[in-house]
Amino acid sequence: MPDTASRPGKLDQEAHRLRAVGDWTLPHYAQLRNDVIRVHEARTIDLERLGDLDTAGAALLVDLLGPETLREIAEGARGLTHERRAMLMAVADAMRDPLFPPPAPRTTPLTALAGLGLAVERLGRQQLALLGFIGFTLSSLLGTLLRPRRWRLTALVAHIQQTGLNAIPIVALLTFLVGAVVAFLGATVLRDFGATLYTVNLVTYSFLREFGVLLAAILLAGRTASAFTAQIGSMKANEELDALRAQGLSPMELLVLPRVLAMLLSLPVLTLVGMLSGMVGGALVCALALDISTTQFLTILQRDIPLRHFLVGLGKAPLFAFVIAAIGCLEGMKAGASAQSVGEHTTSSVVQSIFMIILLDALAALFFMEMGW
């Protein structure tokens, strides 16, 4: 075994020519490091007299020359063995991208404004894509309704079970608990004014107009829109959508329309379940904590609460259902051919769906207020 101490590596500089001499290995690292620091930077180096080499010495050469320059010199060096050339290139490639990324640039008002502009531009493109997909979905739906042979009844029933029947327990439980919380809150505030009886009005108004449809839609946005995106995104990643098109089948008719129709049928039913469960939770709190019997609760509901509040809440359900289904299917269509892309678009579909639900609900509240409904 050769004695590594007998051939210490060093940098020779003769006639403005830099030359690597001896063994560039870990035992000589300290001396070689001092030589590299003294030279500081070089554009070329002669590697013909280079002895043994390990990763420590290769890293010093990268520090001296830079990864790109070292690769060029290693490729053209005649005296290098294949193993040393491969090691130099491997270390240069590994050190091309730093282990720790450089610190983020300092944020200034101008960069913050530029970032805001990019975010607004992305949002605008996203909404334009959603509008285009909604138009495509509506046109496909109208074309399919006139051709009963192209209806996918089996897929429709399966998605109704998935989006509607399977979601009834969680919707009923959540709205029941929220109804109880709203009743407790109303009783706490109204007790100071001697008007605890109006807790009934608070619970019924809130669930008939807002909470029933809003909570059901948000639950479906997190539960069903994400499922739609994951299912269609996985099919796209596996090239199943391309296979359908190659067979002359439309992914819109096979995948999107059954899901949209299932949501249009399921969400109104879940909204009704949410309204009833929320009022049952409120009635239970009224009976146990406020001495308002169930009979009195139902009498106030029938006498003082107009039917239009129920119709306002139920009328928003189809709109929310269509938006949730469209966003979930669109994000699935936009997913790439990787698991990371499918996960990112699944998260995006949930966030977009909840944002659009709350935005549309706020706009609807303003519209109904101006109309006096």
mmCIF file of N, CA and C in Angstrom, residues 194-293:
data_model
loop_
_atom_site.group_PDB
_atom_site.id
_atom_site.type_symbol
_atom_site.label_atom_id
_atom_site.label_comp_id
_atom_site.label_asym_id
_atom_site.label_seq_id
_atom_site.Cartn_x
_atom_site.Cartn_y
_atom_site.Cartn_z
ATOM 1 N N GLY A 194 -84.066 40.392 28.828
ATOM 2 C CA GLY A 194 -85.332 39.728 29.125
ATOM 3 C C GLY A 194 -86.040 39.228 27.890
ATOM 4 N N ALA A 195 -85.272 38.861 26.858
ATOM 5 C CA ALA A 195 -85.879 38.455 25.583
ATOM 6 C C ALA A 195 -85.367 37.090 25.158
ATOM 7 N N THR A 196 -85.252 36.167 26.114
ATOM 8 C CA THR A 196 -84.740 34.835 25.762
ATOM 9 C C THR A 196 -85.673 34.100 24.813
ATOM 10 N N LEU A 197 -86.945 34.505 24.772
ATOM 11 C CA LEU A 197 -87.876 33.846 23.861
ATOM 12 C C LEU A 197 -87.458 34.017 22.411
ATOM 13 N N TYR A 198 -86.761 35.102 22.113
ATOM 14 C CA TYR A 198 -86.348 35.349 20.725
ATOM 15 C C TYR A 198 -85.147 34.498 20.311
ATOM 16 N N THR A 199 -84.646 33.666 21.222
ATOM 17 C CA THR A 199 -83.632 32.689 20.821
ATOM 18 C C THR A 199 -84.178 31.767 19.736
ATOM 19 N N VAL A 200 -85.478 31.474 19.803
ATOM 20 C CA VAL A 200 -86.110 30.649 18.766
ATOM 21 C C VAL A 200 -85.983 31.319 17.414
ATOM 22 N N ASN A 201 -86.269 32.604 17.352
ATOM 23 C CA ASN A 201 -86.155 33.333 16.088
ATOM 24 C C ASN A 201 -84.724 33.353 15.577
ATOM 25 N N LEU A 202 -83.768 33.530 16.502
ATOM 26 C CA LEU A 202 -82.359 33.571 16.102
ATOM 27 C C LEU A 202 -81.934 32.242 15.473
ATOM 28 N N VAL A 203 -82.283 31.143 16.117
ATOM 29 C CA VAL A 203 -81.879 29.832 15.605
ATOM 30 C C VAL A 203 -82.543 29.542 14.271
ATOM 31 N N THR A 204 -83.819 29.769 14.167
ATOM 32 C CA THR A 204 -84.531 29.424 12.934
ATOM 33 C C THR A 204 -84.121 30.318 11.770
ATOM 34 N N TYR A 205 -83.999 31.623 12.009
ATOM 35 C CA TYR A 205 -83.556 32.520 10.939
ATOM 36 C C TYR A 205 -82.165 32.123 10.439
ATOM 37 N N SER A 206 -81.246 31.897 11.366
ATOM 38 C CA SER A 206 -79.858 31.634 10.966
ATOM 39 C C SER A 206 -79.736 30.328 10.193
ATOM 40 N N PHE A 207 -80.468 29.306 10.599
ATOM 41 C CA PHE A 207 -80.311 28.019 9.906
ATOM 42 C C PHE A 207 -81.130 27.958 8.629
ATOM 43 N N LEU A 208 -82.254 28.592 8.576
ATOM 44 C CA LEU A 208 -83.030 28.565 7.339
ATOM 45 C C LEU A 208 -82.365 29.382 6.240
ATOM 46 N N ARG A 209 -81.776 30.505 6.596
ATOM 47 C CA ARG A 209 -81.205 31.387 5.567
ATOM 48 C C ARG A 209 -79.737 31.107 5.289
ATOM 49 N N GLU A 210 -78.945 30.808 6.319
ATOM 50 C CA GLU A 210 -77.494 30.790 6.132
ATOM 51 C C GLU A 210 -76.832 29.476 6.553
ATOM 52 N N PHE A 211 -76.927 29.148 7.820
ATOM 53 C CA PHE A 211 -76.090 28.081 8.352
ATOM 54 C C PHE A 211 -76.392 26.718 7.745
ATOM 55 N N GLY A 212 -77.647 26.433 7.460
ATOM 56 C CA GLY A 212 -77.981 25.121 6.910
ATOM 57 C C GLY A 212 -77.272 24.856 5.599
ATOM 58 N N VAL A 213 -77.412 25.768 4.654
ATOM 59 C CA VAL A 213 -76.784 25.569 3.340
ATOM 60 C C VAL A 213 -75.285 25.810 3.405
ATOM 61 N N LEU A 214 -74.845 26.757 4.214
ATOM 62 C CA LEU A 214 -73.421 27.102 4.254
ATOM 63 C C LEU A 214 -72.592 25.971 4.868
ATOM 64 N N LEU A 215 -73.042 25.429 5.976
ATOM 65 C CA LEU A 215 -72.275 24.342 6.611
ATOM 66 C C LEU A 215 -72.282 23.087 5.749
ATOM 67 N N ALA A 216 -73.417 22.783 5.129
ATOM 68 C CA ALA A 216 -73.466 21.612 4.253
ATOM 69 C C ALA A 216 -72.542 21.799 3.054
ATOM 70 N N ALA A 217 -72.524 22.997 2.480
ATOM 71 C CA ALA A 217 -71.666 23.248 1.315
ATOM 72 C C ALA A 217 -70.191 23.193 1.690
ATOM 73 N N ILE A 218 -69.822 23.745 2.835
ATOM 74 C CA ILE A 218 -68.418 23.714 3.255
ATOM 75 C C ILE A 218 -67.971 22.279 3.535
ATOM 76 N N LEU A 219 -68.843 21.496 4.143
ATOM 77 C CA LEU A 219 -68.497 20.091 4.379
ATOM 78 C C LEU A 219 -68.308 19.345 3.062
ATOM 79 N N LEU A 220 -69.183 19.599 2.094
ATOM 80 C CA LEU A 220 -69.024 18.936 0.807
ATOM 81 C C LEU A 220 -67.792 19.445 0.070
ATOM 82 N N ALA A 221 -67.445 20.709 0.262
ATOM 83 C CA ALA A 221 -66.234 21.228 -0.374
ATOM 84 C C ALA A 221 -64.998 20.504 0.141
ATOM 85 N N GLY A 222 -64.947 20.243 1.433
ATOM 86 C CA GLY A 222 -63.796 19.533 1.977
ATOM 87 C C GLY A 222 -63.846 18.039 1.764
ATOM 88 N N ARG A 223 -65.059 17.488 1.719
ATOM 89 C CA ARG A 223 -65.196 16.039 1.632
ATOM 90 C C ARG A 223 -65.290 15.542 0.193
ATOM 91 N N THR A 224 -66.065 16.229 -0.641
ATOM 92 C CA THR A 224 -66.389 15.718 -1.967
ATOM 93 C C THR A 224 -65.554 16.358 -3.063
ATOM 94 N N ALA A 225 -65.339 17.673 -2.991
ATOM 95 C CA ALA A 225 -64.520 18.315 -4.025
ATOM 96 C C ALA A 225 -63.112 17.733 -4.036
ATOM 97 N N SER A 226 -62.561 17.480 -2.863
ATOM 98 C CA SER A 226 -61.233 16.868 -2.804
ATOM 99 C C SER A 226 -61.247 15.458 -3.374
ATOM 100 N N ALA A 227 -62.333 14.716 -3.124
ATOM 101 C CA ALA A 227 -62.425 13.361 -3.678
ATOM 102 C C ALA A 227 -62.512 13.401 -5.201
ATOM 103 N N PHE A 228 -63.296 14.342 -5.745
ATOM 104 C CA PHE A 228 -63.388 14.471 -7.204
ATOM 105 C C PHE A 228 -62.022 14.770 -7.811
ATOM 106 N N THR A 229 -61.302 15.703 -7.203
ATOM 107 C CA THR A 229 -59.984 16.075 -7.734
ATOM 108 C C THR A 229 -59.014 14.901 -7.665
ATOM 109 N N ALA A 230 -58.999 14.202 -6.543
ATOM 110 C CA ALA A 230 -58.078 13.076 -6.401
ATOM 111 C C ALA A 230 -58.409 11.958 -7.387
ATOM 112 N N GLN A 231 -59.692 11.677 -7.575
ATOM 113 C CA GLN A 231 -60.077 10.604 -8.495
ATOM 114 C C GLN A 231 -59.696 10.938 -9.932
ATOM 115 N N ILE A 232 -60.099 12.115 -10.397
ATOM 116 C CA ILE A 232 -59.809 12.485 -11.786
ATOM 117 C C ILE A 232 -58.322 12.731 -11.975
ATOM 118 N N GLY A 233 -57.659 13.328 -10.982
ATOM 119 C CA GLY A 233 -56.224 13.552 -11.092
ATOM 120 C C GLY A 233 -55.441 12.249 -11.172
ATOM 121 N N SER A 234 -55.841 11.264 -10.398
ATOM 122 C CA SER A 234 -55.170 9.962 -10.468
ATOM 123 C C SER A 234 -55.397 9.304 -11.820
ATOM 124 N N MET A 235 -56.591 9.441 -12.356
ATOM 125 C CA MET A 235 -56.864 8.887 -13.680
ATOM 126 C C MET A 235 -56.019 9.584 -14.749
ATOM 127 N N LYS A 236 -55.856 10.879 -14.605
ATOM 128 C CA LYS A 236 -55.016 11.580 -15.578
ATOM 129 C C LYS A 236 -53.556 11.183 -15.430
ATOM 130 N N ALA A 237 -53.089 11.031 -14.201
ATOM 131 C CA ALA A 237 -51.699 10.611 -13.991
ATOM 132 C C ALA A 237 -51.437 9.229 -14.570
ATOM 133 N N ASN A 238 -52.439 8.359 -14.533
ATOM 134 C CA ASN A 238 -52.298 7.010 -15.096
ATOM 135 C C ASN A 238 -52.643 6.940 -16.580
ATOM 136 N N GLU A 239 -52.883 8.111 -17.197
ATOM 137 C CA GLU A 239 -53.194 8.209 -18.621
ATOM 138 C C GLU A 239 -54.508 7.523 -18.987
ATOM 139 N N GLU A 240 -55.417 7.393 -18.014
ATOM 140 C CA GLU A 240 -56.722 6.810 -18.301
ATOM 141 C C GLU A 240 -57.594 7.770 -19.102
ATOM 142 N N LEU A 241 -57.434 9.064 -18.891
ATOM 143 C CA LEU A 241 -58.205 10.024 -19.676
ATOM 144 C C LEU A 241 -57.805 9.965 -21.145
ATOM 145 N N ASP A 242 -56.506 9.822 -21.423
ATOM 146 C CA ASP A 242 -56.061 9.676 -22.810
ATOM 147 C C ASP A 242 -56.606 8.396 -23.421
ATOM 148 N N ALA A 243 -56.700 7.344 -22.624
ATOM 149 C CA ALA A 243 -57.253 6.087 -23.131
ATOM 150 C C ALA A 243 -58.730 6.245 -23.483
ATOM 151 N N LEU A 244 -59.471 6.999 -22.669
ATOM 152 C CA LEU A 244 -60.885 7.234 -22.989
ATOM 153 C C LEU A 244 -61.029 8.009 -24.295
ATOM 154 N N ARG A 245 -60.206 9.048 -24.452
ATOM 155 C CA ARG A 245 -60.280 9.829 -25.695
ATOM 156 C C ARG A 245 -59.881 8.975 -26.893
ATOM 157 N N ALA A 246 -58.894 8.097 -26.721
ATOM 158 C CA ALA A 246 -58.473 7.242 -27.827
ATOM 159 C C ALA A 246 -59.590 6.285 -28.246
ATOM 160 N N GLN A 247 -60.480 5.928 -27.323
ATOM 161 C CA GLN A 247 -61.601 5.058 -27.641
ATOM 162 C C GLN A 247 -62.813 5.825 -28.159
ATOM 163 N N GLY A 248 -62.682 7.134 -28.304
ATOM 164 C CA GLY A 248 -63.794 7.938 -28.789
ATOM 165 C C GLY A 248 -64.800 8.312 -27.725
ATOM 166 N N LEU A 249 -64.440 8.173 -26.456
ATOM 167 C CA LEU A 249 -65.333 8.507 -25.352
ATOM 168 C C LEU A 249 -64.967 9.867 -24.787
ATOM 169 N N SER A 250 -65.963 10.558 -24.265
ATOM 170 C CA SER A 250 -65.756 11.907 -23.726
ATOM 171 C C SER A 250 -65.571 11.845 -22.218
ATOM 172 N N PRO A 251 -64.415 12.272 -21.695
ATOM 173 C CA PRO A 251 -64.256 12.338 -20.231
ATOM 174 C C PRO A 251 -65.275 13.267 -19.573
ATOM 175 N N MET A 252 -65.732 14.281 -20.302
ATOM 176 C CA MET A 252 -66.731 15.183 -19.735
ATOM 177 C C MET A 252 -68.031 14.428 -19.436
ATOM 178 N N GLU A 253 -68.478 13.620 -20.387
ATOM 179 C CA GLU A 253 -69.725 12.884 -20.172
ATOM 180 C C GLU A 253 -69.558 11.739 -19.192
ATOM 181 N N LEU A 254 -68.409 11.099 -19.200
ATOM 182 C CA LEU A 254 -68.202 9.933 -18.340
ATOM 183 C C LEU A 254 -67.866 10.304 -16.903
ATOM 184 N N LEU A 255 -67.117 11.371 -16.716
ATOM 185 C CA LEU A 255 -66.567 11.679 -15.397
ATOM 186 C C LEU A 255 -67.158 12.933 -14.769
ATOM 187 N N VAL A 256 -67.307 13.987 -15.549
ATOM 188 C CA VAL A 256 -67.688 15.281 -14.971
ATOM 189 C C VAL A 256 -69.193 15.389 -14.775
ATOM 190 N N LEU A 257 -69.975 15.104 -15.817
ATOM 191 C CA LEU A 257 -71.417 15.317 -15.719
ATOM 192 C C LEU A 257 -72.077 14.467 -14.632
ATOM 193 N N PRO A 258 -71.746 13.188 -14.470
ATOM 194 C CA PRO A 258 -72.365 12.459 -13.348
ATOM 195 C C PRO A 258 -72.049 13.057 -11.985
ATOM 196 N N ARG A 259 -70.850 13.562 -11.810
ATOM 197 C CA ARG A 259 -70.487 14.170 -10.529
ATOM 198 C C ARG A 259 -71.234 15.491 -10.320
ATOM 199 N N VAL A 260 -71.348 16.296 -11.372
ATOM 200 C CA VAL A 260 -72.064 17.570 -11.247
ATOM 201 C C VAL A 260 -73.533 17.330 -10.934
ATOM 202 N N LEU A 261 -74.172 16.418 -11.648
ATOM 203 C CA LEU A 261 -75.588 16.133 -11.401
ATOM 204 C C LEU A 261 -75.798 15.544 -10.014
ATOM 205 N N ALA A 262 -74.883 14.693 -9.579
ATOM 206 C CA ALA A 262 -75.008 14.125 -8.236
ATOM 207 C C ALA A 262 -74.936 15.219 -7.169
ATOM 208 N N MET A 263 -74.043 16.173 -7.361
ATOM 209 C CA MET A 263 -73.953 17.277 -6.394
ATOM 210 C C MET A 263 -75.212 18.137 -6.431
ATOM 211 N N LEU A 264 -75.755 18.376 -7.631
ATOM 212 C CA LEU A 264 -76.968 19.186 -7.747
ATOM 213 C C LEU A 264 -78.151 18.531 -7.038
ATOM 214 N N LEU A 265 -78.170 17.211 -6.993
ATOM 215 C CA LEU A 265 -79.258 16.517 -6.310
ATOM 216 C C LEU A 265 -78.986 16.324 -4.819
ATOM 217 N N SER A 266 -77.720 16.199 -4.444
ATOM 218 C CA SER A 266 -77.390 15.865 -3.056
ATOM 219 C C SER A 266 -77.404 17.074 -2.138
ATOM 220 N N LEU A 267 -76.847 18.193 -2.595
ATOM 221 C CA LEU A 267 -76.691 19.330 -1.682
ATOM 222 C C LEU A 267 -78.029 19.904 -1.210
ATOM 223 N N PRO A 268 -79.071 20.034 -2.051
ATOM 224 C CA PRO A 268 -80.361 20.487 -1.482
ATOM 225 C C PRO A 268 -80.892 19.565 -0.392
ATOM 226 N N VAL A 269 -80.729 18.250 -0.563
ATOM 227 C CA VAL A 269 -81.178 17.315 0.467
ATOM 228 C C VAL A 269 -80.354 17.498 1.747
ATOM 229 N N LEU A 270 -79.037 17.633 1.589
ATOM 230 C CA LEU A 270 -78.186 17.846 2.761
ATOM 231 C C LEU A 270 -78.479 19.195 3.413
ATOM 232 N N THR A 271 -78.842 20.184 2.622
ATOM 233 C CA THR A 271 -79.221 21.474 3.188
ATOM 234 C C THR A 271 -80.464 21.341 4.052
ATOM 235 N N LEU A 272 -81.452 20.593 3.561
ATOM 236 C CA LEU A 272 -82.654 20.356 4.356
ATOM 237 C C LEU A 272 -82.316 19.613 5.646
ATOM 238 N N VAL A 273 -81.455 18.612 5.551
ATOM 239 C CA VAL A 273 -81.025 17.883 6.756
ATOM 240 C C VAL A 273 -80.318 18.824 7.730
ATOM 241 N N GLY A 274 -79.458 19.710 7.195
ATOM 242 C CA GLY A 274 -78.757 20.655 8.058
ATOM 243 C C GLY A 274 -79.693 21.629 8.748
ATOM 244 N N MET A 275 -80.699 22.109 8.011
ATOM 245 C CA MET A 275 -81.675 23.021 8.628
ATOM 246 C C MET A 275 -82.428 22.343 9.760
ATOM 247 N N LEU A 276 -82.912 21.134 9.506
ATOM 248 C CA LEU A 276 -83.686 20.430 10.534
ATOM 249 C C LEU A 276 -82.814 20.075 11.736
ATOM 250 N N SER A 277 -81.597 19.592 11.480
ATOM 251 C CA SER A 277 -80.718 19.213 12.591
ATOM 252 C C SER A 277 -80.327 20.423 13.423
ATOM 253 N N GLY A 278 -80.032 21.557 12.764
ATOM 254 C CA GLY A 278 -79.681 22.758 13.507
ATOM 255 C C GLY A 278 -80.818 23.240 14.378
ATOM 256 N N MET A 279 -82.044 23.214 13.851
ATOM 257 C CA MET A 279 -83.183 23.654 14.654
ATOM 258 C C MET A 279 -83.494 22.663 15.767
ATOM 259 N N VAL A 280 -83.237 21.364 15.533
ATOM 260 C CA VAL A 280 -83.412 20.389 16.618
ATOM 261 C C VAL A 280 -82.412 20.661 17.738
ATOM 262 N N GLY A 281 -81.144 20.966 17.375
ATOM 263 C CA GLY A 281 -80.164 21.313 18.399
ATOM 264 C C GLY A 281 -80.553 22.553 19.176
ATOM 265 N N GLY A 282 -81.044 23.568 18.462
ATOM 266 C CA GLY A 282 -81.506 24.774 19.148
ATOM 267 C C GLY A 282 -82.719 24.514 20.021
ATOM 268 N N ALA A 283 -83.656 23.701 19.533
ATOM 269 C CA ALA A 283 -84.848 23.391 20.324
ATOM 270 C C ALA A 283 -84.486 22.616 21.582
ATOM 271 N N LEU A 284 -83.500 21.732 21.492
ATOM 272 C CA LEU A 284 -83.079 20.977 22.667
ATOM 273 C C LEU A 284 -82.496 21.900 23.736
ATOM 274 N N VAL A 285 -81.662 22.848 23.328
ATOM 275 C CA VAL A 285 -81.097 23.801 24.278
ATOM 276 C C VAL A 285 -82.200 24.674 24.864
ATOM 277 N N CYS A 286 -83.145 25.106 24.040
ATOM 278 C CA CYS A 286 -84.254 25.923 24.544
ATOM 279 C C CYS A 286 -85.082 25.155 25.577
ATOM 280 N N ALA A 287 -85.286 23.863 25.333
ATOM 281 C CA ALA A 287 -86.091 23.073 26.259
ATOM 282 C C ALA A 287 -85.348 22.812 27.572
ATOM 283 N N LEU A 288 -84.041 22.576 27.499
ATOM 284 C CA LEU A 288 -83.286 22.214 28.695
ATOM 285 C C LEU A 288 -82.800 23.420 29.489
ATOM 286 N N ALA A 289 -82.456 24.521 28.801
ATOM 287 C CA ALA A 289 -81.835 25.654 29.493
ATOM 288 C C ALA A 289 -82.732 26.877 29.600
ATOM 289 N N LEU A 290 -83.731 27.010 28.733
ATOM 290 C CA LEU A 290 -84.531 28.238 28.700
ATOM 291 C C LEU A 290 -86.003 28.006 29.037
ATOM 292 N N ASP A 291 -86.381 26.772 29.343
ATOM 293 C CA ASP A 291 -87.783 26.435 29.661
ATOM 294 C C ASP A 291 -88.725 26.802 28.525
ATOM 295 N N ILE A 292 -88.241 26.661 27.292
ATOM 296 C CA ILE A 292 -89.098 26.852 26.120
ATOM 297 C C ILE A 292 -89.395 25.460 25.569
ATOM 298 N N SER A 293 -90.615 25.033 25.694
ATOM 299 C CA SER A 293 -90.968 23.682 25.305
ATOM 300 C C SER A 293 -90.887 23.507 23.800
#
